[in-house]
Tab-separated table of C-alpha atoms and ligand atoms in Angstrom:
chain	number	residue	atom	x	y	z
P	1	UNK	CA	0.000	0.000	0.000
P	2	UNK	CA	1.252	3.485	-0.831
P	3	UNK	CA	2.078	6.059	1.823
P	4	UNK	CA	-0.544	8.796	1.695
P	5	UNK	CA	0.381	12.471	1.831
P	6	UNK	CA	-1.704	15.636	1.959
P	7	UNK	CA	-0.885	19.101	0.646
P	8	UNK	CA	-2.052	22.244	2.479
P	9	UNK	CA	-2.175	25.337	0.242
P	10	UNK	CA	-3.733	28.808	0.363
P	11	UNK	CA	-3.045	30.174	-3.098
P	12	UNK	CA	-2.649	29.307	-6.718
P	13	UNK	CA	-1.117	25.884	-6.197
P	14	UNK	CA	1.609	25.728	-8.816
P	15	UNK	CA	3.815	23.779	-6.387
P	16	UNK	CA	0.954	21.446	-5.514
P	17	UNK	CA	0.544	20.737	-9.226
P	18	UNK	CA	4.242	19.953	-9.712
P	19	UNK	CA	4.268	17.592	-6.730
P	20	UNK	CA	1.114	15.800	-7.888
P	21	UNK	CA	2.513	15.380	-11.394
P	22	UNK	CA	5.866	14.166	-10.099
P	23	UNK	CA	4.317	11.579	-7.772
P	24	UNK	CA	1.681	10.292	-10.184
P	25	UNK	CA	2.394	6.568	-10.656
P	26	UNK	CA	4.998	6.678	-7.885
P	27	UNK	CA	5.569	3.182	-6.446
P	28	UNK	CA	5.335	4.088	-2.740
P	29	UNK	CA	3.882	7.590	-2.358
P	30	UNK	CA	0.620	9.273	-3.322
P	31	UNK	CA	-1.017	12.646	-2.801
P	32	UNK	CA	-4.319	11.670	-1.244
P	33	UNK	CA	-5.900	15.132	-1.267
P	34	UNK	CA	-5.330	18.870	-0.949
P	35	UNK	CA	-6.736	21.087	1.812
P	36	UNK	CA	-7.101	24.855	1.692
P	37	UNK	CA	-8.166	27.491	4.191
P	38	UNK	CA	-9.393	29.682	1.315
P	39	UNK	CA	-12.663	28.667	-0.309
P	40	UNK	CA	-11.788	30.550	-3.505
P	41	UNK	CA	-8.123	29.502	-3.770
P	42	UNK	CA	-7.268	28.466	-7.320
P	43	UNK	CA	-5.429	25.426	-5.964
P	44	UNK	CA	-8.782	23.728	-5.177
P	45	UNK	CA	-9.875	23.825	-8.815
P	46	UNK	CA	-6.408	23.229	-10.221
P	47	UNK	CA	-5.869	19.926	-8.422
P	48	UNK	CA	-9.423	18.702	-9.052
P	49	UNK	CA	-8.640	18.991	-12.745
P	50	UNK	CA	-5.638	16.750	-12.105
P	51	UNK	CA	-7.949	14.154	-10.551
P	52	UNK	CA	-7.015	14.855	-6.918
P	53	UNK	CA	-9.655	15.537	-4.273
P	54	UNK	CA	-9.565	18.988	-2.698
P	55	UNK	CA	-11.341	20.363	0.339
P	56	UNK	CA	-11.895	23.733	1.936
P	57	UNK	CA	-11.735	23.974	5.732
P	58	UNK	CA	-12.219	27.300	7.528
P	59	UNK	CA	-9.346	28.903	9.381
P	60	UNK	CA	-11.070	28.027	12.675
P	61	UNK	CA	-10.714	24.294	11.895
P	62	UNK	CA	-6.995	24.702	11.206
P	63	UNK	CA	-6.594	26.765	14.384
P	64	UNK	CA	-8.433	24.194	16.511
P	65	UNK	CA	-6.507	21.449	14.775
P	66	UNK	CA	-8.639	18.532	15.955
P	67	UNK	CA	-11.105	18.622	13.017
P	68	UNK	CA	-8.161	18.530	10.628
P	69	UNK	CA	-6.340	15.772	12.534
P	70	UNK	CA	-9.528	13.660	12.562
P	71	UNK	CA	-9.986	14.148	8.830
P	72	UNK	CA	-6.369	13.246	8.052
P	73	UNK	CA	-6.236	10.228	10.375
P	74	UNK	CA	-9.505	8.844	8.972
P	75	UNK	CA	-7.893	8.931	5.540
P	76	UNK	CA	-4.671	7.307	6.742
P	77	UNK	CA	-2.512	10.332	5.930
P	78	UNK	CA	1.117	9.977	7.058
P	79	UNK	CA	2.695	13.273	6.035
P	80	UNK	CA	1.789	16.912	5.407
P	81	UNK	CA	3.309	19.180	2.745
P	82	UNK	CA	2.806	22.934	3.072
P	83	UNK	CA	2.938	24.487	-0.394
P	84	UNK	CA	2.084	28.163	-0.086
P	85	UNK	CA	0.042	27.601	3.095
P	86	UNK	CA	-0.212	30.841	5.015
P	87	UNK	CA	-1.584	29.837	8.429
P	88	UNK	CA	0.462	28.815	11.425
P	89	UNK	CA	0.158	25.056	12.023
P	90	UNK	CA	-1.613	24.533	15.354
P	91	UNK	CA	-0.372	22.347	18.222
P	92	UNK	CA	-2.808	19.417	17.744
P	93	UNK	CA	-1.668	19.037	14.134
P	94	UNK	CA	2.022	19.320	15.091
P	95	UNK	CA	1.568	16.726	17.837
P	96	UNK	CA	-0.273	14.274	15.608
P	97	UNK	CA	2.398	14.510	12.875
P	98	UNK	CA	5.776	14.905	14.607
P	99	UNK	CA	8.593	15.452	12.074
P	100	UNK	CA	6.048	14.692	9.343
P	101	UNK	CA	5.240	18.238	8.214
P	102	UNK	CA	7.429	20.117	5.745
P	103	UNK	CA	7.195	23.619	4.309
P	104	UNK	CA	8.715	25.493	1.404
P	105	UNK	CA	9.808	29.086	1.880
P	106	UNK	CA	10.764	31.328	-1.082
P	107	UNK	CA	14.029	32.675	0.373
P	108	UNK	CA	17.216	31.532	2.059
P	109	UNK	CA	16.172	31.136	5.706
P	110	UNK	CA	16.919	32.278	8.356
P	111	UNK	CA	16.796	35.498	6.338
P	112	UNK	CA	13.424	36.846	5.200
P	113	UNK	CA	11.253	34.489	7.260
P	114	UNK	CA	8.661	34.910	9.989
P	115	UNK	CA	5.129	36.214	10.259
P	116	UNK	CA	3.976	38.251	7.269
P	117	UNK	CA	6.875	37.056	5.134
P	118	UNK	CA	5.235	35.228	2.289
P	119	UNK	CA	4.959	35.428	-1.474
P	120	UNK	CA	5.757	38.827	-2.959
P	121	UNK	CA	6.553	40.382	0.447
P	122	UNK	CA	9.608	38.140	0.616
P	123	UNK	CA	10.846	39.079	-2.857
P	124	UNK	CA	10.258	42.789	-2.177
P	125	UNK	CA	12.329	42.556	1.022
P	126	UNK	CA	15.118	40.716	-0.798
P	127	UNK	CA	15.124	43.447	-3.479
P	128	UNK	CA	15.070	46.290	-0.913
P	129	UNK	CA	18.084	44.764	0.860
P	130	UNK	CA	20.034	44.667	-2.406
P	131	UNK	CA	20.727	40.933	-2.139
P	132	UNK	CA	22.656	39.393	-5.003
P	133	UNK	CA	21.260	35.939	-4.356
P	134	UNK	CA	18.042	34.352	-3.182
P	135	UNK	CA	16.627	30.859	-3.287
P	136	UNK	CA	14.406	28.340	-1.556
P	137	UNK	CA	14.365	26.628	1.809
P	138	UNK	CA	12.525	23.402	2.568
P	139	UNK	CA	12.268	22.741	6.288
P	140	UNK	CA	10.428	20.802	8.961
P	141	UNK	CA	7.597	22.729	10.575
P	142	UNK	CA	7.488	23.604	14.254
P	143	UNK	CA	5.414	26.029	16.332
P	144	UNK	CA	7.269	29.093	15.013
P	145	UNK	CA	6.976	30.449	11.473
P	146	UNK	CA	9.906	29.332	9.299
P	147	UNK	CA	12.102	28.109	12.168
P	148	UNK	CA	12.084	24.303	11.916
P	149	UNK	CA	15.188	22.327	10.940
P	150	UNK	CA	16.320	22.944	7.393
P	151	UNK	CA	16.191	19.965	5.034
P	152	UNK	CA	17.301	21.547	1.769
P	153	UNK	CA	18.266	24.874	0.214
P	154	UNK	CA	18.990	25.935	-3.369
P	155	UNK	CA	20.253	29.319	-4.525
P	156	UNK	CA	19.876	31.548	-7.560
P	157	UNK	CA	21.936	34.614	-8.359
P	158	UNK	CA	20.217	37.957	-8.829
P	159	UNK	CA	21.169	40.719	-11.200
P	160	UNK	CA	21.284	44.279	-9.877
P	161	UNK	CA	18.296	45.255	-11.984
P	162	UNK	CA	16.111	42.219	-11.139
P	163	UNK	CA	12.834	43.466	-9.658
P	164	UNK	CA	10.628	41.483	-7.276
P	165	UNK	CA	8.822	39.817	-10.182
P	166	UNK	CA	12.028	38.575	-11.760
P	167	UNK	CA	13.239	37.357	-8.366
P	168	UNK	CA	9.913	35.525	-7.916
P	169	UNK	CA	10.329	33.917	-11.329
P	170	UNK	CA	13.828	32.645	-10.543
P	171	UNK	CA	12.764	31.353	-7.131
P	172	UNK	CA	9.677	29.635	-8.519
P	173	UNK	CA	11.835	27.809	-11.049
P	174	UNK	CA	13.890	26.387	-8.167
P	175	UNK	CA	10.731	25.453	-6.256
P	176	UNK	CA	9.246	23.544	-9.157
P	177	UNK	CA	12.527	21.751	-9.828
P	178	UNK	CA	13.416	20.705	-6.295
P	179	UNK	CA	10.317	20.558	-4.094
P	180	UNK	CA	8.837	17.384	-5.634
P	181	UNK	CA	12.195	15.598	-5.357
P	182	UNK	CA	12.679	16.644	-1.734
P	183	UNK	CA	9.147	15.468	-0.887
P	184	UNK	CA	10.035	12.106	-2.389
P	185	UNK	CA	13.280	11.935	-0.412
P	186	UNK	CA	11.739	12.911	2.933
P	187	UNK	CA	8.613	10.742	2.784
P	188	UNK	CA	9.811	7.939	0.549
P	189	UNK	CA	12.266	6.647	3.159
T	201	LIG	C1	5.532	29.726	-3.105
T	201	LIG	O1	6.482	30.590	-3.655
T	201	LIG	C2	5.910	29.375	-1.681
T	201	LIG	O2	7.291	29.271	-1.495
T	201	LIG	C3	5.336	30.537	-0.934
T	201	LIG	O3	4.090	30.772	-1.534
T	201	LIG	C4	4.198	30.451	-2.934
T	201	LIG	C5	3.017	29.588	-3.310
T	201	LIG	O4	2.956	29.460	-4.705
T	201	LIG	N1	5.217	30.266	0.465
T	201	LIG	C6	5.437	31.192	1.392
T	201	LIG	O5	5.718	32.338	1.140
T	201	LIG	C7	5.322	30.693	2.836
T	201	LIG	N2	5.868	31.627	3.744
T	201	LIG	P1	1.994	28.374	-5.384
T	201	LIG	O6	0.591	28.562	-4.765
T	201	LIG	O7	1.986	28.724	-6.828
T	201	LIG	O8	2.554	27.011	-5.113
């Protein structure tokens, strides 16, 4: 039987799509479903078109944690992938899935992490600081935003005239290349 994983996402879901595509027909892993805290997030529709079930749960369910844990345990889920998920993961979820939750962050942590640092805000901060490189960080999730143990990082160099959109484009390319492979490595063991 394959090991079942779930993706949590709040936005457009391009990473969710890449992971689903990469793991389709995988011998030991499968994406069982995708959960979002946004009823109108494009990810819900995007993954349904790929043949993967998707569900909206309100923020209150994620904050309480128990309704989510019950849902995941009833489906036999063994690991959680955060792919553009913007809520803090609550204690009941962390306790039910110790060392089984991973997140991707669009910068080189520990720089440019923490509350409010997501999506374009990250790339704008990187630009404002005049960084000449950025990248991605994939890490385990703990009770603090972006502070769990780092699993993997990849870098891209930035040109002096790269704006936030160009930085986002370079970072997204790294995400799509590496995140599916890191998911496979972490959960396929
Ligand atoms: C990704 O760039 C991901 O790294 C970022 O949100 C984007 C989601 O894109 N996550 C964070 O900023 C978390 N702090 P997607 O919906 O197209 O996969």
